[in-house]
PDB file of C-alpha atoms in Angstrom:
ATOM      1  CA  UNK A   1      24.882  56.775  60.281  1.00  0.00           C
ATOM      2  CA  UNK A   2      25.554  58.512  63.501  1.00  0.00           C
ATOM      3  CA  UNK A   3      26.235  55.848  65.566  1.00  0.00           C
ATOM      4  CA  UNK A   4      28.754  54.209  62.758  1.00  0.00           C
ATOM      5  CA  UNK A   5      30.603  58.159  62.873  1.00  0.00           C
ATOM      6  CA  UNK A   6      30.910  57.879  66.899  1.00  0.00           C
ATOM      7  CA  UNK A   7      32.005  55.012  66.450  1.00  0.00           C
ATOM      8  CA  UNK A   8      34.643  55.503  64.446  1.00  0.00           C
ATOM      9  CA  UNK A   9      35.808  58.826  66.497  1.00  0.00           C
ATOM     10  CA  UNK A  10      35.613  56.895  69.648  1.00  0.00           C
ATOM     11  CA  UNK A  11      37.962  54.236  67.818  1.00  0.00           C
ATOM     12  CA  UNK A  12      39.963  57.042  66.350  1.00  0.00           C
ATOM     13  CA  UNK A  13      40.537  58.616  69.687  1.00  0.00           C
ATOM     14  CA  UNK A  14      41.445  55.195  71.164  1.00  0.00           C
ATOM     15  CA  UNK A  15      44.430  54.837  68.933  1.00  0.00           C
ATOM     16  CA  UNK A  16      45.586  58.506  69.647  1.00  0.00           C
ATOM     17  CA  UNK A  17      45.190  57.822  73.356  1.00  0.00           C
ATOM     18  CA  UNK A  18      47.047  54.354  72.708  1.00  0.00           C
ATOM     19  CA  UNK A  19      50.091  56.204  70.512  1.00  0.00           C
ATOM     20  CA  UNK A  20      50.302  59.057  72.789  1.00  0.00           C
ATOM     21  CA  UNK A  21      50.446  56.736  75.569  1.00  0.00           C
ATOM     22  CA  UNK A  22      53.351  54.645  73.974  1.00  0.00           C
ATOM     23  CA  UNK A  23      55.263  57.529  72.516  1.00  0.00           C
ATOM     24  CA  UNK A  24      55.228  59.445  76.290  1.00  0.00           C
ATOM     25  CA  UNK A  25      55.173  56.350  78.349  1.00  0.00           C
ATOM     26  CA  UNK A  26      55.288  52.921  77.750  1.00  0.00           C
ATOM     27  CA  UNK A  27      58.282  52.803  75.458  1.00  0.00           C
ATOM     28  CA  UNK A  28      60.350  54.293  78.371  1.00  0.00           C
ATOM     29  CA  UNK A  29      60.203  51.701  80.685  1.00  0.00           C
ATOM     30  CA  UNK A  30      61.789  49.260  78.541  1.00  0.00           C
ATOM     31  CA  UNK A  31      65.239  49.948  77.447  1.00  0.00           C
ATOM     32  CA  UNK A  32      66.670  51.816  74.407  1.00  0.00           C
ATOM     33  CA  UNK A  33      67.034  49.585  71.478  1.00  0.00           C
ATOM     34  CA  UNK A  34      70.500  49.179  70.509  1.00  0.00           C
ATOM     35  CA  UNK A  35      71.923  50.262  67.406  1.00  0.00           C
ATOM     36  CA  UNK A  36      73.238  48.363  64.638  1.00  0.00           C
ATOM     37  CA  UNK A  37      76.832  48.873  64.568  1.00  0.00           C
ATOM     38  CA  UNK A  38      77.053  50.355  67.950  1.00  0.00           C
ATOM     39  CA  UNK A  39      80.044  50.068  69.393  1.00  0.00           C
ATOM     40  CA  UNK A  40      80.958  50.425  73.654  1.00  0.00           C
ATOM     41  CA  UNK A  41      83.761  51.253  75.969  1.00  0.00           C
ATOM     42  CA  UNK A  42      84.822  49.610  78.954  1.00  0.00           C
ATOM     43  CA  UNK A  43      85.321  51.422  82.161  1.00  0.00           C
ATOM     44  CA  UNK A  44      89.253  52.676  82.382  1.00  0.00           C
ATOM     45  CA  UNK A  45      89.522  52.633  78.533  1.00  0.00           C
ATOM     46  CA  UNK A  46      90.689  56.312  77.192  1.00  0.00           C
ATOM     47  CA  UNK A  47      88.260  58.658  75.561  1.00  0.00           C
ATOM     48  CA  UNK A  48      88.836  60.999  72.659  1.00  0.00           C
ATOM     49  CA  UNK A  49      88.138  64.404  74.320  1.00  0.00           C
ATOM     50  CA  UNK A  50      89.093  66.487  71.020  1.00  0.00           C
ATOM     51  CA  UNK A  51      85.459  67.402  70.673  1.00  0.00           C
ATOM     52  CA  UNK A  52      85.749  68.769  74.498  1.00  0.00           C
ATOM     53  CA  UNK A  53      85.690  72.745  74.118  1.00  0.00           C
ATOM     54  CA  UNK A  54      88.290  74.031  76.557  1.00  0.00           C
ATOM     55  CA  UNK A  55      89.078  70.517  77.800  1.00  0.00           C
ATOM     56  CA  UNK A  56      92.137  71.298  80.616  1.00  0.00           C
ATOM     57  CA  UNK A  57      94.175  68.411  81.213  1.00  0.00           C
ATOM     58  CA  UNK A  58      94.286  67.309  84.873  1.00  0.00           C
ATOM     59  CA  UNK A  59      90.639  68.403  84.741  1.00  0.00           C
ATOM     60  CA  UNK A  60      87.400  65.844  85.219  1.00  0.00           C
ATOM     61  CA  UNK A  61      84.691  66.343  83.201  1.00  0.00           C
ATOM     62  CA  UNK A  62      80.943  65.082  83.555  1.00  0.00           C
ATOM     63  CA  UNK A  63      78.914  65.186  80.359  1.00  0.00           C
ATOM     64  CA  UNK A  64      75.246  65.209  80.040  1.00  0.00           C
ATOM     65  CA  UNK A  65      73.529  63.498  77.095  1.00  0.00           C
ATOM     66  CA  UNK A  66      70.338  65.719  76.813  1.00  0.00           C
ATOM     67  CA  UNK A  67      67.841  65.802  73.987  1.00  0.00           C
ATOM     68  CA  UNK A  68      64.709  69.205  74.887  1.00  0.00           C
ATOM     69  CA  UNK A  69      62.657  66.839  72.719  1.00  0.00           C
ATOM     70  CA  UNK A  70      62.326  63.803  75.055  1.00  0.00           C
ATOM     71  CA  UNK A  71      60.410  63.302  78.325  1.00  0.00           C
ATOM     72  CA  UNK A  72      62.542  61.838  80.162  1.00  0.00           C
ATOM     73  CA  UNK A  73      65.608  64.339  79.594  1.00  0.00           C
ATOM     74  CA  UNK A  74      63.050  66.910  80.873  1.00  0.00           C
ATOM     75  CA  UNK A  75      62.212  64.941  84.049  1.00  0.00           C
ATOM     76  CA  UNK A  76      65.632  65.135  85.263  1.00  0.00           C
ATOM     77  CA  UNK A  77      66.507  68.790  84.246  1.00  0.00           C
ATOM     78  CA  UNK A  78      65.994  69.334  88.191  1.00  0.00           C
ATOM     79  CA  UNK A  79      68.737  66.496  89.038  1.00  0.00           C
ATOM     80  CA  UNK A  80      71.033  67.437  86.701  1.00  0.00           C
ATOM     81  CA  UNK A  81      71.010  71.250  87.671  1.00  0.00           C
ATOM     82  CA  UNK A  82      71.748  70.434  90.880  1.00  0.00           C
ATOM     83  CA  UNK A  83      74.713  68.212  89.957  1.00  0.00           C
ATOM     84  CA  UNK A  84      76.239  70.826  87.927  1.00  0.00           C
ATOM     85  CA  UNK A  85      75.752  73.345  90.822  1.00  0.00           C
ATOM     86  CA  UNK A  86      77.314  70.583  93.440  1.00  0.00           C
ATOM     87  CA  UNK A  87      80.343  69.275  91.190  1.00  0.00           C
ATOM     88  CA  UNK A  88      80.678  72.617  88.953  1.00  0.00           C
ATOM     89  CA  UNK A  89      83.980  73.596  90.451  1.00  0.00           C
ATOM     90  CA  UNK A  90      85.767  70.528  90.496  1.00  0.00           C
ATOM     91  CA  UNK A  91      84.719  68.985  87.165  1.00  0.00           C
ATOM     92  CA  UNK A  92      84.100  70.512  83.495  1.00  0.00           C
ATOM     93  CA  UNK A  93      80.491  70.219  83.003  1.00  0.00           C
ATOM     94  CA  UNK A  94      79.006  69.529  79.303  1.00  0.00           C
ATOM     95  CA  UNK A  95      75.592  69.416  78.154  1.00  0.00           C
ATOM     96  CA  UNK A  96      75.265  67.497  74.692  1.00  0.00           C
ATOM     97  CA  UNK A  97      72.289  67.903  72.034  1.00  0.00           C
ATOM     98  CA  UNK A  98      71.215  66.665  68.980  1.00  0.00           C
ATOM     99  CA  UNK A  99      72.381  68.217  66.258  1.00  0.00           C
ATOM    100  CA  UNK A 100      68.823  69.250  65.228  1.00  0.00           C
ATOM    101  CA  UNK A 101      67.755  70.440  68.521  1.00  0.00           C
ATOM    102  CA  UNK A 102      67.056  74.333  68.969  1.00  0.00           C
ATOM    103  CA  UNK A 103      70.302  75.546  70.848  1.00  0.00           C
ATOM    104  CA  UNK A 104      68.385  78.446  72.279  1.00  0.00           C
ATOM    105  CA  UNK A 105      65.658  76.069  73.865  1.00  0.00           C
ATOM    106  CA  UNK A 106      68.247  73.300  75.201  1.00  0.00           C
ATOM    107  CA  UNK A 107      69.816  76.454  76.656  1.00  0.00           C
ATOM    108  CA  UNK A 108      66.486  78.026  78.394  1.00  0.00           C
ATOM    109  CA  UNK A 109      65.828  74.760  79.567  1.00  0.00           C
ATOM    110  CA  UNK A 110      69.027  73.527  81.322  1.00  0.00           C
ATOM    111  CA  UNK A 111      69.197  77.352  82.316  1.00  0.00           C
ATOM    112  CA  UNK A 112      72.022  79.908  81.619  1.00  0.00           C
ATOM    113  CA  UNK A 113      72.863  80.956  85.353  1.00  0.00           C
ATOM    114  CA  UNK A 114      75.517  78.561  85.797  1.00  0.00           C
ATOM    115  CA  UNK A 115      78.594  79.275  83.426  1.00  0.00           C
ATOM    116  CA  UNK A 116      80.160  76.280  84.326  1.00  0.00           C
ATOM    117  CA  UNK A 117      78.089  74.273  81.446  1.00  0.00           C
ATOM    118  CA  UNK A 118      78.899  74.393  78.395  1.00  0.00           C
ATOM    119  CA  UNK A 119      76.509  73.532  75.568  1.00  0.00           C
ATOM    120  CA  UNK A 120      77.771  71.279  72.907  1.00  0.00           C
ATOM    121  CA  UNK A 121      75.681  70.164  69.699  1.00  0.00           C
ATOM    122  CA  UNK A 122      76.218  66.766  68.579  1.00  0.00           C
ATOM    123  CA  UNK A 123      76.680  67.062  64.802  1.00  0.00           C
ATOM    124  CA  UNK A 124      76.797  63.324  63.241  1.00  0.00           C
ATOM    125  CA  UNK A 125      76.346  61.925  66.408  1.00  0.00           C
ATOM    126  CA  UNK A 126      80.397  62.254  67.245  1.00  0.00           C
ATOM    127  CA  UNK A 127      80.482  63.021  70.994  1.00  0.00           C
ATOM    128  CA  UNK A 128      77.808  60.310  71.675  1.00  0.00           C
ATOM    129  CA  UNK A 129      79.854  57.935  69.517  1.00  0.00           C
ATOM    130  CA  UNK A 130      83.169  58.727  71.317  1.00  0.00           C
ATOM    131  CA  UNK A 131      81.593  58.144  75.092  1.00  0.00           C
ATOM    132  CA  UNK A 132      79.584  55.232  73.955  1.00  0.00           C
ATOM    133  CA  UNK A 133      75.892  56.544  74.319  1.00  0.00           C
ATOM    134  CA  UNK A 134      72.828  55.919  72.166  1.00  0.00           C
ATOM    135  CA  UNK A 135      69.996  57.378  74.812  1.00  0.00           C
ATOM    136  CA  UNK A 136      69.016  60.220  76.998  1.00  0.00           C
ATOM    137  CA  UNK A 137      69.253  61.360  79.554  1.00  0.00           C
ATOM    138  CA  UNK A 138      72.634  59.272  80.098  1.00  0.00           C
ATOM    139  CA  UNK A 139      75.457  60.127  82.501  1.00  0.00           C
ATOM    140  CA  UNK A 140      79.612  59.873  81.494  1.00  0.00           C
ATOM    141  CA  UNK A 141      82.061  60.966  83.960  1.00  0.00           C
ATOM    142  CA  UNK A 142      85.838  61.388  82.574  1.00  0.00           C
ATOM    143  CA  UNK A 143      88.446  61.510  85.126  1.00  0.00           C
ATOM    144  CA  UNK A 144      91.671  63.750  84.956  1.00  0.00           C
ATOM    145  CA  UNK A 145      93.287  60.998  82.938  1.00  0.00           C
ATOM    146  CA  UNK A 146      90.180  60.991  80.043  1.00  0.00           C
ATOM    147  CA  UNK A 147      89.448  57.649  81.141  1.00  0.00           C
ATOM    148  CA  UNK A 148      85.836  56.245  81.328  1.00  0.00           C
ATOM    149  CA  UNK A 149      85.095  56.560  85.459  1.00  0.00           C
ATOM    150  CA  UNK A 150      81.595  56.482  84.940  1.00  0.00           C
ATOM    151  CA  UNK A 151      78.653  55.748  82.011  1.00  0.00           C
ATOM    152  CA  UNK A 152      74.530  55.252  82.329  1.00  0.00           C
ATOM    153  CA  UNK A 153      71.392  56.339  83.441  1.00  0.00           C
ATOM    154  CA  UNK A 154      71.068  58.781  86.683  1.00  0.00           C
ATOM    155  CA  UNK A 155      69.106  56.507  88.576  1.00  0.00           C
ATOM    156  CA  UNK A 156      66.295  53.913  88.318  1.00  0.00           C
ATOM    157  CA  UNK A 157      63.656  56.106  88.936  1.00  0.00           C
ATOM    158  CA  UNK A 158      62.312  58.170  86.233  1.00  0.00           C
ATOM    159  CA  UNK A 159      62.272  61.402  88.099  1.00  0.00           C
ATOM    160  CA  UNK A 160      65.389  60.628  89.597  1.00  0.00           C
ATOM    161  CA  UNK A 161      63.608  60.426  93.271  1.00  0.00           C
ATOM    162  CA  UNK A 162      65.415  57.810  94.706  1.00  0.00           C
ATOM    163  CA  UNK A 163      68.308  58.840  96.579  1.00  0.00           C
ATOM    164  CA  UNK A 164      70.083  55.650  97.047  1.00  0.00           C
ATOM    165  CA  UNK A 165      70.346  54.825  93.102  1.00  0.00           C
ATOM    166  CA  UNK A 166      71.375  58.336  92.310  1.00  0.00           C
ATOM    167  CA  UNK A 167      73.978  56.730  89.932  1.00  0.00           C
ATOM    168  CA  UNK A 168      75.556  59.592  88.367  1.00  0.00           C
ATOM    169  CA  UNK A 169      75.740  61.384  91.907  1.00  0.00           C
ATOM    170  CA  UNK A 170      77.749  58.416  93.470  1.00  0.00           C
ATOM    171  CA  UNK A 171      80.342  58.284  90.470  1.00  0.00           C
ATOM    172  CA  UNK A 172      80.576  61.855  90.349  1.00  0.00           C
ATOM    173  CA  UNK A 173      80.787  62.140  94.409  1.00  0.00           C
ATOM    174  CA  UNK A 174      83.357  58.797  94.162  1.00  0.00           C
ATOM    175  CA  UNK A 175      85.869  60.481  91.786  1.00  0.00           C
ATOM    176  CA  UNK A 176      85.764  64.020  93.168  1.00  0.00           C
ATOM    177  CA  UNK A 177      86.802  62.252  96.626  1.00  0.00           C
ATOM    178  CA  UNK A 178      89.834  60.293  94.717  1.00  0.00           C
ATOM    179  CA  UNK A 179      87.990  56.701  95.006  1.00  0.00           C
ATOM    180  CA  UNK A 180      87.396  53.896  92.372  1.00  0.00           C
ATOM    181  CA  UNK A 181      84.685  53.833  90.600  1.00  0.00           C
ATOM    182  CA  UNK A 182      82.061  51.741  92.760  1.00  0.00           C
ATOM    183  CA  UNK A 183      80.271  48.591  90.921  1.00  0.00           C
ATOM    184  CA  UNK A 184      77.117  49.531  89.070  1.00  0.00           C
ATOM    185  CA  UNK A 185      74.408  47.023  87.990  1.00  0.00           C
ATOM    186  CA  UNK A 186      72.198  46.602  85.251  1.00  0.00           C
ATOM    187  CA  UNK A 187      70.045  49.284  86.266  1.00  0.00           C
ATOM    188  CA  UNK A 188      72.345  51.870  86.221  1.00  0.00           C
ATOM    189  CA  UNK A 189      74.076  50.586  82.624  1.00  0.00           C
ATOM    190  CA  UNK A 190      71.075  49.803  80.730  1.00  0.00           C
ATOM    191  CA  UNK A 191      69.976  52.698  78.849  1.00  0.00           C
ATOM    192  CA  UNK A 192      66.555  53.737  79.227  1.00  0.00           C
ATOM    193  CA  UNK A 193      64.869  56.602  77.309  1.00  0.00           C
ATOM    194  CA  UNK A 194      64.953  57.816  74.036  1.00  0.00           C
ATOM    195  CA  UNK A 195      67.622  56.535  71.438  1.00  0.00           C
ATOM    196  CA  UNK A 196      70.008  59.474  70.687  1.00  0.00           C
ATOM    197  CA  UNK A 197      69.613  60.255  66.910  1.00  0.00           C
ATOM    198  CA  UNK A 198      71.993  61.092  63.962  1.00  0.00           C
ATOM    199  CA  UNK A 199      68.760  61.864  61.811  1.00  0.00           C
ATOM    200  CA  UNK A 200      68.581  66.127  61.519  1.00  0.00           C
ATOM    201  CA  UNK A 201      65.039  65.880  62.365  1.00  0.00           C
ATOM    202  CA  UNK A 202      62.980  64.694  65.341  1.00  0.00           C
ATOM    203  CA  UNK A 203      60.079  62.079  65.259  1.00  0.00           C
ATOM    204  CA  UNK A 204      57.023  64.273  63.900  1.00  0.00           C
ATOM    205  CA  UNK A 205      55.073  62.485  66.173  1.00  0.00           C
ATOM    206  CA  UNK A 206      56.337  62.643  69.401  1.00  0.00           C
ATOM    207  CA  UNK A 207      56.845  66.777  68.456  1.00  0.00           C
ATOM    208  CA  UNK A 208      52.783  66.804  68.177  1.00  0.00           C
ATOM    209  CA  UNK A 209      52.798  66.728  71.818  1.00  0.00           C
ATOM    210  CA  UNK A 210      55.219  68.403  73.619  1.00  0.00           C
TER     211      UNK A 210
END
């Protein structure tokens, strides 16, 4: 009888182990299902901004899809800090949650020392709708004109390590100098992470262990 209860702890734990492993890591490096019904923009086509809290014409704005409750929007807090602090005063920054995320934790996380962000919740899944996102963490630069410039993942490395696929960085560093946006590929356009939700509640599961 003891062996047969080992055994099925040992089998138990194997399948947590296995789940935990797919819900913090495997499912990541393949990309984000699509959504039924999703719809995209094409780079250059105009973006309705009147979601955009103090949205100044004549202004660029970067916007950061960010969800506290996935890994990978944590793993690039540090990149995306440092963005906001390089392009701050040249573009309108915008962090966007879920609408079920907890405002004050999205807000202790990305960190309240630069007022240049501004903290948007994502109520019916609007904003994400209007830039043409279903993941995080995901990237959209908006130049003066509210035109796509730039949309997709920061870079092809999961902690955003790799300097010369720092995707968002280039855009962002392209339109601030007045240039076109340069040609992305696959990697930079093909979400990766975790599907941006218009459910109210998180996936129990993946809350367990955070």
């Amino acid at each position: 009888m003891r062996k047969v209860l080992v055994g099925l702890l040992l089998a138990a734990a194997s399948v947590s182990i296995a789940l935990l492993f797919w819900s913090q890591e495997l499912k990541y490096v393949m990309p984000t299902p699509v959504p039924a019904n999703f719809v995209s923009n094409s780079v250059n086509s105009k973006v309705d901004v009147s979601w955009l809290e103090g949205y100044r014409a004549g202004k660029p704005a970067y916007i950061h899809f960010f969800n506290p409750d996935c890994p990978c929007s944590r793993f690039n807090l540090k990149h995306f800090r440092s963005l906001a602090s390089q392009f701050g005063n040249q573009v309108q920054v915008v962090a966007v949650i879920p609408a079920y995320a907890d405002l004050a934790r999205a807000q202790d996380m990305i960190g309240t020392d630069n007022p240049s962000v501004v903290i948007l919740q994502d109520h019916a899944d609007s904003i994400a709708s209007a830039c043409g996102v279903y993941a995080t963490p995901q990237a959209v630069v908006l130049d003066a004109d509210r035109r796509l410039f730039y949309r997709g993942n920061y870079n092809k490395s999961r902690y955003c390590t790799t300097k010369d696929s720092n995707y968002a960085e280039i855009a962002l560093t392209a339109l601030v100098a007045g240039k076109a946006a340069p040609p992305f590929g696959v990697l930079a356009t093909q979400p990766y992470g975790c599907q941006f939700p218009d459910a109210e509640k998180p996936n129990l599961f993946v809350s367990l262990f955070q």
